[in-house]
mmCIF file of C-alpha atoms in Angstrom:
data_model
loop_
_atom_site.group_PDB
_atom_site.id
_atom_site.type_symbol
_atom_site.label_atom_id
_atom_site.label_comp_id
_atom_site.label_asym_id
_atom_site.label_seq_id
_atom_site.Cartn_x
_atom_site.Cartn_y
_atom_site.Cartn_z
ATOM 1 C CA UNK A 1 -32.044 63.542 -16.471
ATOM 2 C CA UNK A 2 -31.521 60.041 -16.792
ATOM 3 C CA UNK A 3 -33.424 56.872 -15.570
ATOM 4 C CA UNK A 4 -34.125 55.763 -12.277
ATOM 5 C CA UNK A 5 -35.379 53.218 -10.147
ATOM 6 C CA UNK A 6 -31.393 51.530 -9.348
ATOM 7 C CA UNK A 7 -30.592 50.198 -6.504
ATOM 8 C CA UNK A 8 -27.865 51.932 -4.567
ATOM 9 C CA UNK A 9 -25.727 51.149 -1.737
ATOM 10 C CA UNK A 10 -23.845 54.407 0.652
ATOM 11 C CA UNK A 11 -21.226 54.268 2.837
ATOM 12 C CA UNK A 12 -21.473 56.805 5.359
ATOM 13 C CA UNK A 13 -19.177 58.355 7.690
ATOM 14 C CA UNK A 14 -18.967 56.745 11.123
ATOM 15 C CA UNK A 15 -20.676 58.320 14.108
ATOM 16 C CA UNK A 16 -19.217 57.094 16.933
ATOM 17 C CA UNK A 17 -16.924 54.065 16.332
ATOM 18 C CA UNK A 18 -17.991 52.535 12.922
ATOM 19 C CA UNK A 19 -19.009 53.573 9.819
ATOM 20 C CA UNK A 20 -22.447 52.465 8.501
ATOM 21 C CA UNK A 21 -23.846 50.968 5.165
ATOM 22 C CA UNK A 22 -27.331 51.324 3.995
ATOM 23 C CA UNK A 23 -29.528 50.299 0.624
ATOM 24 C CA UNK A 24 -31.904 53.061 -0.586
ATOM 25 C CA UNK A 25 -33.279 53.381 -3.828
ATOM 26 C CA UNK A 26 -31.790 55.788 -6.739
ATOM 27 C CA UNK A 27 -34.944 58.222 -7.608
ATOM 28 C CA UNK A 28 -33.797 60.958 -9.697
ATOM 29 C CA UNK A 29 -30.202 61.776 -11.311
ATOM 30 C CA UNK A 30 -28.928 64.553 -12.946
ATOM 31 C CA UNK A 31 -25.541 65.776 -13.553
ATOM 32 C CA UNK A 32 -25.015 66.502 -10.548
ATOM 33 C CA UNK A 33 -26.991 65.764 -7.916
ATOM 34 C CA UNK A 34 -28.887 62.466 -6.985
ATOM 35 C CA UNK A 35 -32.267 61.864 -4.926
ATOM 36 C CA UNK A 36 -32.334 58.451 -2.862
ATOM 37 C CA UNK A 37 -35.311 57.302 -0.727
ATOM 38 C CA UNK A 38 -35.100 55.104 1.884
ATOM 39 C CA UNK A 39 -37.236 52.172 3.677
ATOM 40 C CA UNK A 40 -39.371 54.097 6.389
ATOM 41 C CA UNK A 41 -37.528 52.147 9.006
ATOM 42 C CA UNK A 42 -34.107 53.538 7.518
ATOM 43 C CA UNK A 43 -32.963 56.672 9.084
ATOM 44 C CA UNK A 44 -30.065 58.695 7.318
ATOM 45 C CA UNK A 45 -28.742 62.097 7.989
ATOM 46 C CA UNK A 46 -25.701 63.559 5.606
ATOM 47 C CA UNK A 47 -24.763 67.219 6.817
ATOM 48 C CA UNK A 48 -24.055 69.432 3.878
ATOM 49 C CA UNK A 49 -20.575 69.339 2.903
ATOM 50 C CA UNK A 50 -20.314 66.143 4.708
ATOM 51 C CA UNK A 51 -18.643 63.306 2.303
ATOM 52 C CA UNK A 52 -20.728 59.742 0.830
ATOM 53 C CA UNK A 53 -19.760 56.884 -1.490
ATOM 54 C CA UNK A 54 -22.165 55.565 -3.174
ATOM 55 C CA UNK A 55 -22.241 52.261 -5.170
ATOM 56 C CA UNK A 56 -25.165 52.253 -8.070
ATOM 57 C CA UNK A 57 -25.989 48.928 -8.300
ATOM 58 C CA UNK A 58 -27.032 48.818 -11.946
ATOM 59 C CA UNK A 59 -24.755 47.762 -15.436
ATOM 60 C CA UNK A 60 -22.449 49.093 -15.637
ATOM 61 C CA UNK A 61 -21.833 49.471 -11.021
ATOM 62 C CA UNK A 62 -20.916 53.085 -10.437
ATOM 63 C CA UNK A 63 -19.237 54.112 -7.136
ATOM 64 C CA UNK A 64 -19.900 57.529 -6.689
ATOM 65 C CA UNK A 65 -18.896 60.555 -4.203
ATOM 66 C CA UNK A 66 -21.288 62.996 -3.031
ATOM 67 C CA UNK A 67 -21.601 65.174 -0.299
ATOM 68 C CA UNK A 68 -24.793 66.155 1.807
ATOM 69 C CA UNK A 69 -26.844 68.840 0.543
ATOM 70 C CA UNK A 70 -29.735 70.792 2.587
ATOM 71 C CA UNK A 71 -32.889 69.334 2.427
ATOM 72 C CA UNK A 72 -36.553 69.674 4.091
ATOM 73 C CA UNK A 73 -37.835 65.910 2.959
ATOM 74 C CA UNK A 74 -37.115 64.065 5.875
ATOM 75 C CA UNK A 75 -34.998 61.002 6.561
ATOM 76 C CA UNK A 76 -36.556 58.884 4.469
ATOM 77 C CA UNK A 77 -35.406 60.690 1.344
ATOM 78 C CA UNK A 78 -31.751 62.161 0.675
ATOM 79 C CA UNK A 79 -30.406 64.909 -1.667
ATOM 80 C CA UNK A 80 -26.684 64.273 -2.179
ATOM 81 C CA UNK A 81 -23.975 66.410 -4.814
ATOM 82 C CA UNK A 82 -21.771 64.643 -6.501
ATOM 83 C CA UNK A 83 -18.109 65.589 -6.113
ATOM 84 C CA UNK A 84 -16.010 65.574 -9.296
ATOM 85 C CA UNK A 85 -13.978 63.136 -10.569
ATOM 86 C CA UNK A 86 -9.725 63.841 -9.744
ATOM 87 C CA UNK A 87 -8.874 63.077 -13.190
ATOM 88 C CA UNK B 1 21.455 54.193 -13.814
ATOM 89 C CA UNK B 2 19.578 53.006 -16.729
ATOM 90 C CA UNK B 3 16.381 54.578 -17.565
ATOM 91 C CA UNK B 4 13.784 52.306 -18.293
ATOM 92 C CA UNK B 5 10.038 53.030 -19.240
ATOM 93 C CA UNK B 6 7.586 55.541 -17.662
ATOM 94 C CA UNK B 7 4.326 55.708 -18.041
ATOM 95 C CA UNK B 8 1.567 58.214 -17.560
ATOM 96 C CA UNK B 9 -2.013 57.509 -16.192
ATOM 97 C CA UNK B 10 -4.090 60.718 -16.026
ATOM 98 C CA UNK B 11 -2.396 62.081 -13.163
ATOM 99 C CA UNK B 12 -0.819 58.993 -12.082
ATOM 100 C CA UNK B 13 2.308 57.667 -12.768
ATOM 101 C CA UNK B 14 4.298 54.595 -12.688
ATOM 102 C CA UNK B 15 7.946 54.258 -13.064
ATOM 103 C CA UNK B 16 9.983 51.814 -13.606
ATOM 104 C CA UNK B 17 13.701 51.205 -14.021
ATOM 105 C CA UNK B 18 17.142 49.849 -12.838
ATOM 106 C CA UNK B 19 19.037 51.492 -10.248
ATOM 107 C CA UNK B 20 22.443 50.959 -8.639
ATOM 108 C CA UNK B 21 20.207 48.868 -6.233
ATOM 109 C CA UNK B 22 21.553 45.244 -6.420
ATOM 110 C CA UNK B 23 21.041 41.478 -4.549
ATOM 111 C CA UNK B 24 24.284 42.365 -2.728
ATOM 112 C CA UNK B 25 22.540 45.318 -1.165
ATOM 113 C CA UNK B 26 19.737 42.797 0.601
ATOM 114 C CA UNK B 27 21.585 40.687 2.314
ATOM 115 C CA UNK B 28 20.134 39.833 5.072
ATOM 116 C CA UNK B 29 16.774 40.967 4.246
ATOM 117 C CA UNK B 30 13.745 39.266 3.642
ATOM 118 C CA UNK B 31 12.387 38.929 0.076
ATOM 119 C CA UNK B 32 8.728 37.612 -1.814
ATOM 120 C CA UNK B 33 9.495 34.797 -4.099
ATOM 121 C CA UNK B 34 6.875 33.020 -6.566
ATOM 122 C CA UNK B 35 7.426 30.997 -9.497
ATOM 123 C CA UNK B 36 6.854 33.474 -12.826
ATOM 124 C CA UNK B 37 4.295 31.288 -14.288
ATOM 125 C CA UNK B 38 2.264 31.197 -10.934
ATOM 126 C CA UNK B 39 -1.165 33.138 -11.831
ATOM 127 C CA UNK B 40 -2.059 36.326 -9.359
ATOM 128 C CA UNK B 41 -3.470 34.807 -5.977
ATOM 129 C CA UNK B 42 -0.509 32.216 -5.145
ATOM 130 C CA UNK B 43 1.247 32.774 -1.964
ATOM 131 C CA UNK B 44 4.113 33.780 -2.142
ATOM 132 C CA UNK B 45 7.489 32.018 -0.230
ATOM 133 C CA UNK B 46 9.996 34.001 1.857
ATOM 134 C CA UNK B 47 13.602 33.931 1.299
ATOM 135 C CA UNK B 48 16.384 35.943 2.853
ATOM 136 C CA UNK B 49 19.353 36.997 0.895
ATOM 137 C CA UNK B 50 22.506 34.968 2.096
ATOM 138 C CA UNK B 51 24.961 36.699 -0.274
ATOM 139 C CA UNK B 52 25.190 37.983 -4.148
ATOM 140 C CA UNK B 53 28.343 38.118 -5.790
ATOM 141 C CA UNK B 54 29.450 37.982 -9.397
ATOM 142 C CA UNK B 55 26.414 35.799 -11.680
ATOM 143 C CA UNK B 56 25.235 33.806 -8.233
ATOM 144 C CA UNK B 57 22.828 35.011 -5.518
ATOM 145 C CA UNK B 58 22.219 32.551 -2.468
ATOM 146 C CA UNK B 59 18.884 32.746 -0.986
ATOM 147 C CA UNK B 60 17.960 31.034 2.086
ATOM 148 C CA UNK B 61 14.233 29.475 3.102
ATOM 149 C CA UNK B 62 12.498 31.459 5.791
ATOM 150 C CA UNK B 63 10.393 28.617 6.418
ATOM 151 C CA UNK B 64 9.023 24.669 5.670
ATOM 152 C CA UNK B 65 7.062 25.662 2.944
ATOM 153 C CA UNK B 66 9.374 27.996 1.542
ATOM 154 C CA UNK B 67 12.145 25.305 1.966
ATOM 155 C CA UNK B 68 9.734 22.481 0.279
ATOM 156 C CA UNK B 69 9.217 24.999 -2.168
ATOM 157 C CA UNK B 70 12.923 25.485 -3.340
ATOM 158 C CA UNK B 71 13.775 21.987 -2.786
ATOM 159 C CA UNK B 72 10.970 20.995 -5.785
ATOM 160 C CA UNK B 73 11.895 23.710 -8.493
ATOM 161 C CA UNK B 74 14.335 22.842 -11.491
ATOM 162 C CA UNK B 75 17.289 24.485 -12.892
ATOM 163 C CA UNK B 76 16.465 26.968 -15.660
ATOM 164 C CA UNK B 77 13.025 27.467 -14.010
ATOM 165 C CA UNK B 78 11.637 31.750 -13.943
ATOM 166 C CA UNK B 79 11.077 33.105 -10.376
ATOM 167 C CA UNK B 80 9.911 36.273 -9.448
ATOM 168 C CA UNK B 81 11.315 38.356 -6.810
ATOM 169 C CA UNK B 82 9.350 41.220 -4.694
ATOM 170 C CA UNK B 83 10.754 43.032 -1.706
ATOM 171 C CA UNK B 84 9.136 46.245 -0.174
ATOM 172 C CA UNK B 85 11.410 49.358 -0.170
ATOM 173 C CA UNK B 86 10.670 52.573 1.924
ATOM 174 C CA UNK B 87 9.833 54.688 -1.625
ATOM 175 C CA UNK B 88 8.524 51.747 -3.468
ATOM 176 C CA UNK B 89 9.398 48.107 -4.849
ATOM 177 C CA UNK B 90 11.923 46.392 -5.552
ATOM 178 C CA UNK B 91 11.626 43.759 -8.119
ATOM 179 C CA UNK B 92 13.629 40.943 -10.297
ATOM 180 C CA UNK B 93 13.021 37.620 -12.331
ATOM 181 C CA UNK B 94 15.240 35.099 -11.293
ATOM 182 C CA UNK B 95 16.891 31.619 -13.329
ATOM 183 C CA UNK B 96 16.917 29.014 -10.867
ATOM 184 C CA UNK B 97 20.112 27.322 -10.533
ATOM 185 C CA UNK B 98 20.433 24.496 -7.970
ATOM 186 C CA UNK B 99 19.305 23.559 -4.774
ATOM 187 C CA UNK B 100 21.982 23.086 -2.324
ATOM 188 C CA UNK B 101 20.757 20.274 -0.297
ATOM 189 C CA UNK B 102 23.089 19.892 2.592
ATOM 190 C CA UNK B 103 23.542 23.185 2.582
ATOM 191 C CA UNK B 104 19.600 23.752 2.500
ATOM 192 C CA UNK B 105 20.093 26.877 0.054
ATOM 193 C CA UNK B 106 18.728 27.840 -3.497
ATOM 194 C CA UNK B 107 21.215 29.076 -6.037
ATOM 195 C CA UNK B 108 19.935 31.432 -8.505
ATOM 196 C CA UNK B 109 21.512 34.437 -11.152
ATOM 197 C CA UNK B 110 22.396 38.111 -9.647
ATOM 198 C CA UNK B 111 20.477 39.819 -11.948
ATOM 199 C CA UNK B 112 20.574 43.826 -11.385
ATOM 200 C CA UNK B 113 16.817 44.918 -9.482
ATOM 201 C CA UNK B 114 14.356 47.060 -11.162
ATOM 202 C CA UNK B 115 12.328 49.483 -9.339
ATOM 203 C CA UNK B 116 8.738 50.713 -9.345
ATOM 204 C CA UNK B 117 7.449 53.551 -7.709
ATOM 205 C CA UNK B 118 3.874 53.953 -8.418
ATOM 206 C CA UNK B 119 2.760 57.137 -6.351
ATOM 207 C CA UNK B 120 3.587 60.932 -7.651
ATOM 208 C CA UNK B 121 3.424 62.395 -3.654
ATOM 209 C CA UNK B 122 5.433 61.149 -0.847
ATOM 210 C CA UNK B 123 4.421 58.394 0.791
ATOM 211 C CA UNK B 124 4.076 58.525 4.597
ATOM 212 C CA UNK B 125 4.643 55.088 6.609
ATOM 213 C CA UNK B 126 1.336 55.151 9.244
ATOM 214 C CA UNK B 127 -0.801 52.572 10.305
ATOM 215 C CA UNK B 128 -4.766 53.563 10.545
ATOM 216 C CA UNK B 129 -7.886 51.660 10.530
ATOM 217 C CA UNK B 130 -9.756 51.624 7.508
ATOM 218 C CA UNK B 131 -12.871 50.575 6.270
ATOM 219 C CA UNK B 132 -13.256 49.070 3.104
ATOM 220 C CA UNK B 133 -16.788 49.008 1.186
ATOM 221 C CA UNK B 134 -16.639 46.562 -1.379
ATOM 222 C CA UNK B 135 -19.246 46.083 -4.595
ATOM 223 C CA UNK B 136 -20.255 41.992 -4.173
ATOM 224 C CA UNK B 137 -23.373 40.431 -5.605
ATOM 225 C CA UNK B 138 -25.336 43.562 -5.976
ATOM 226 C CA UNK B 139 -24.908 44.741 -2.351
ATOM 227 C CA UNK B 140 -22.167 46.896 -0.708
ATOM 228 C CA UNK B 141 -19.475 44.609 1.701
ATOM 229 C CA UNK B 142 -17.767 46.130 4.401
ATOM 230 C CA UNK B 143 -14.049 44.719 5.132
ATOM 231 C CA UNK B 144 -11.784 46.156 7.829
ATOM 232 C CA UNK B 145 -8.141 46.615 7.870
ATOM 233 C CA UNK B 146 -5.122 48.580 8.358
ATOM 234 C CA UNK B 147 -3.183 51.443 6.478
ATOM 235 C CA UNK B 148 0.755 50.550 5.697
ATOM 236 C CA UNK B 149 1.746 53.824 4.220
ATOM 237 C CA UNK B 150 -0.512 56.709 2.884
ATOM 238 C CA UNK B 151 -0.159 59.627 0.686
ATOM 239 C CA UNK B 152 -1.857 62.308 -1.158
ATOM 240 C CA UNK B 153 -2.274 59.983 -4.191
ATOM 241 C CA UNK B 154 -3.391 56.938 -2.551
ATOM 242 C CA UNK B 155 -2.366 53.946 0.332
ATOM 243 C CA UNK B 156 -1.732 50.610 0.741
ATOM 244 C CA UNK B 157 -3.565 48.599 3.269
ATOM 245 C CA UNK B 158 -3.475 45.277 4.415
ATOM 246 C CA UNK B 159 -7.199 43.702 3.998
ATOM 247 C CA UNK B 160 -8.217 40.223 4.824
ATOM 248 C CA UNK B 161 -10.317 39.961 1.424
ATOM 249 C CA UNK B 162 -9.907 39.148 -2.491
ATOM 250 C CA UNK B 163 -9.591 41.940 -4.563
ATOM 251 C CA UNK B 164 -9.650 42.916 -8.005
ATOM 252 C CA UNK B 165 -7.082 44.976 -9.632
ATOM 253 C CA UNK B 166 -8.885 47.637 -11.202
ATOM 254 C CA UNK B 167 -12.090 47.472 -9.202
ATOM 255 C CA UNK B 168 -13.697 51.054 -7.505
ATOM 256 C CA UNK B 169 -13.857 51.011 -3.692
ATOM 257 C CA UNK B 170 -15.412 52.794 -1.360
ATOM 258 C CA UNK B 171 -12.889 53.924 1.858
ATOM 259 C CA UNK B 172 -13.008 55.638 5.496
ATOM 260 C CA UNK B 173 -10.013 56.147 6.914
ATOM 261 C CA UNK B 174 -9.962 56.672 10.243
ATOM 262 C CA UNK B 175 -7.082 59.480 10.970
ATOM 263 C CA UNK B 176 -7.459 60.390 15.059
ATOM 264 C CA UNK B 177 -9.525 63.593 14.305
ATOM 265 C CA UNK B 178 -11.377 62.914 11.706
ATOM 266 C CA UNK B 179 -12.170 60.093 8.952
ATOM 267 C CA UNK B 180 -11.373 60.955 5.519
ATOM 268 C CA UNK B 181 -13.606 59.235 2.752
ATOM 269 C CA UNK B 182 -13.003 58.553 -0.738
ATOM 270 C CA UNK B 183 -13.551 56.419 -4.028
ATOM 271 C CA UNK B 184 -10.464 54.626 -4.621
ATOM 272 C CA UNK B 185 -9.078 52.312 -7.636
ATOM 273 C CA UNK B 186 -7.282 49.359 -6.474
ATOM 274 C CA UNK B 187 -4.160 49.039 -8.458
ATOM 275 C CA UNK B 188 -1.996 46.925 -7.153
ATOM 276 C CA UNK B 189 -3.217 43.193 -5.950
ATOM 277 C CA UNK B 190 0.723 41.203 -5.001
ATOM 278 C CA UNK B 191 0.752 37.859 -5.898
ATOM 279 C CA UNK B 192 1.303 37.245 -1.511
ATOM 280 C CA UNK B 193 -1.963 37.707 0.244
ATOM 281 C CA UNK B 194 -0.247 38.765 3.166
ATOM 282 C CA UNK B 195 1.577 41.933 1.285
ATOM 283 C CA UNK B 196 -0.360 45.267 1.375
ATOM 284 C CA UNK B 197 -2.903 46.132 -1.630
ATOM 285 C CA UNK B 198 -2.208 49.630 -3.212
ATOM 286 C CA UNK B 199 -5.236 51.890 -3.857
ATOM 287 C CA UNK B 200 -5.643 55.083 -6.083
ATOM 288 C CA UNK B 201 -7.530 57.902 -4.752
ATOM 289 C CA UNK B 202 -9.774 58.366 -7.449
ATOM 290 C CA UNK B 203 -12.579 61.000 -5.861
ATOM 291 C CA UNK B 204 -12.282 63.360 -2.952
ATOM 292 C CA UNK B 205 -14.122 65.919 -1.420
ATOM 293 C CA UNK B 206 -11.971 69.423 -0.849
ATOM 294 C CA UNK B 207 -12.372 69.071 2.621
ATOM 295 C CA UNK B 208 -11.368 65.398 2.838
ATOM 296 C CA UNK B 209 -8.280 66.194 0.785
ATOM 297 C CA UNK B 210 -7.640 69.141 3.208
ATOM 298 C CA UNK B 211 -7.896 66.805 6.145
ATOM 299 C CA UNK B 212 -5.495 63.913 4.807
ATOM 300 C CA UNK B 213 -2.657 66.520 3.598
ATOM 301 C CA UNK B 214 -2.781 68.113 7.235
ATOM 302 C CA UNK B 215 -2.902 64.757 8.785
ATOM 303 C CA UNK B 216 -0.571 63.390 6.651
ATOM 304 C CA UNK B 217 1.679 66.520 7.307
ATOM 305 C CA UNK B 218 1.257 65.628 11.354
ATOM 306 C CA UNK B 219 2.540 61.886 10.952
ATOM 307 C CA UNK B 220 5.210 62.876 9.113
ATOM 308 C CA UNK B 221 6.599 65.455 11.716
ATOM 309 C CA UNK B 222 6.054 63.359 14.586
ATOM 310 C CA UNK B 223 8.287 61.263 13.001
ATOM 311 C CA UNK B 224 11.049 63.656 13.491
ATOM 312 C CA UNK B 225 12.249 63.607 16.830
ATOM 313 C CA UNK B 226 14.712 66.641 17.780
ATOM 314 C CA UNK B 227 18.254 65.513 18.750
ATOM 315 C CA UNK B 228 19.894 67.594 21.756
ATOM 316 C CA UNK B 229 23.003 68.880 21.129
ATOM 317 C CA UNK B 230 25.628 68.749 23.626
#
């Protein structure tokens, strides 16, 4: 597990004509799967299997994929999986 | 042909060497020129090949600036010379010889043209919408712009922004069915602002990759248009 608290940035996939950015905050990490929260105002859905880029604002900036996994913690908070690297 | 050096990358490769592909060959066409010592970032002037013969190649100004532009460089001065090709580019340093003024032509050597073809998969000519998140000043920046050719390795896409080769980016691109999102390295910035950026694809989901190989495989065959045979 490593430290959290970054800020993060995710592109998600359009729905309808554009594709939408929103900030969140990075709460958890591990190797594989990351837990953002979000303002209360901030609604976010990711179906699982559905894909996510997501910048970590911190030193070194990561830009991450993930996909959506299940989760029963509302909008306001996000469980994503990160997708391995091509290389 | 002359094999020159190749390079591997993880799973990317780029290639370089000189073909049988010579000045003579673009006449006619349209070609990039900027002075060598010009940093990345300056614009560069079009030229179209009048004729390439012998040691002497004969390109003619496209336009004012590109005419003010030949009309100001000295003899013995470096240019560098960039013009797309349909599998990759094509590329050459010049030696400026003279500018013709009544003639309104720049002289310069016939030097043979290297070529670099960066991508491992074919790459299929298509033009898509695309969104482009960007990492600026701690916050995510979204850019639009427009896919010139794609492939199973990456794209190049025309984007109204600054970018830096090497930098991550997030991408949607926005096939008719379905958009296909990735993490992509940008690794090729051209020295002309107006040319097309080249971008790795450096994460993808399975399902993404799935989509863009099927989509791909559509563009490509619609391409083909079946010829009746009398």
């Amino acid at each position: 597990m490593r430290p959290s608290g970054s800020n993060v940035s995710l592109l998600l996939p359009p729905s309808g004509d554009s594709v939408r950015v929103v900030d969140g905050l990075l709460m958890q990490r591990t190797s594989n799967v990351l837990a953002i929260s979000f303002d209360d105002d901030v609604t976010v859905a990711v179906q699982p299997g559905e894909a996510v880029v997501v910048i970590v604002h911190d030193i070194p900036e990561e830009v991450l994929l993930a996909t959506g996994l299940p989760s029963d913690e509302g909008n306001t908070h996000l469980r994503l999986q990160l997708v391995e690297r091509r290389t | 042909v002359a094999a020159g050096a190749v390079a591997f990358f993880g799973s990317f490769r780029t290639v370089e060497n000189v073909d049988r592909r010579e000045l003579y060959g673009m006449t006619g066409s349209v070609v990039r020129v900027v002075r060598s010592t010009d940093a990345s970032g300056a614009v560069a002037h079009l030229f179209t090949v009048e004729s390439a013969a012998g040691g002497t190649a004969v390109l003619r100004p496209c336009d004012r600036p590109a005419k003010a532009f030949a009309a100001a460089l000295q003899h013995g001065e470096l240019l560098t010379l960039t013009a797309a090709a349909s599998d990759g580019v094509l590329g050459a340093t010049l030696v400026v010889d003279r500018w013709l003024l009544a003639g309104r032509m720049l002289l310069v050597n016939n030097p043979p043209l290297s070529f670099a073809q960066r991508r491992d998969s074919f790459r299929v000519p298509v033009t898509l919408p695309v969104d482009l998140g960007l990492v600026r000043n701690g916050t995510m920046r979204l850019v639009s712009g427009t896919t010139n050719d794609v492939s199973q390795g990456g794209c190049s896409m025309i984007v109204r922004e600054f970018l830096r080769e090497g930098e991550m980016a997030a991408v949607a691109i926005r096939f008719e069915d379905r958009t296909v999102m990735s993490v992509v390295q940008i690794v090729g910035v051209p020295p002309d602002r107006r040319a097309p950026i080249r971008a790795r694809f450096d994460q993808m989901t399975p399902f993404d990759r799935s989509a863009l190989s099927a989509n791909l495989r559509r563009h490509e065959t619609a391409r083909v248009r079946p010829v009746v045979m009398r």
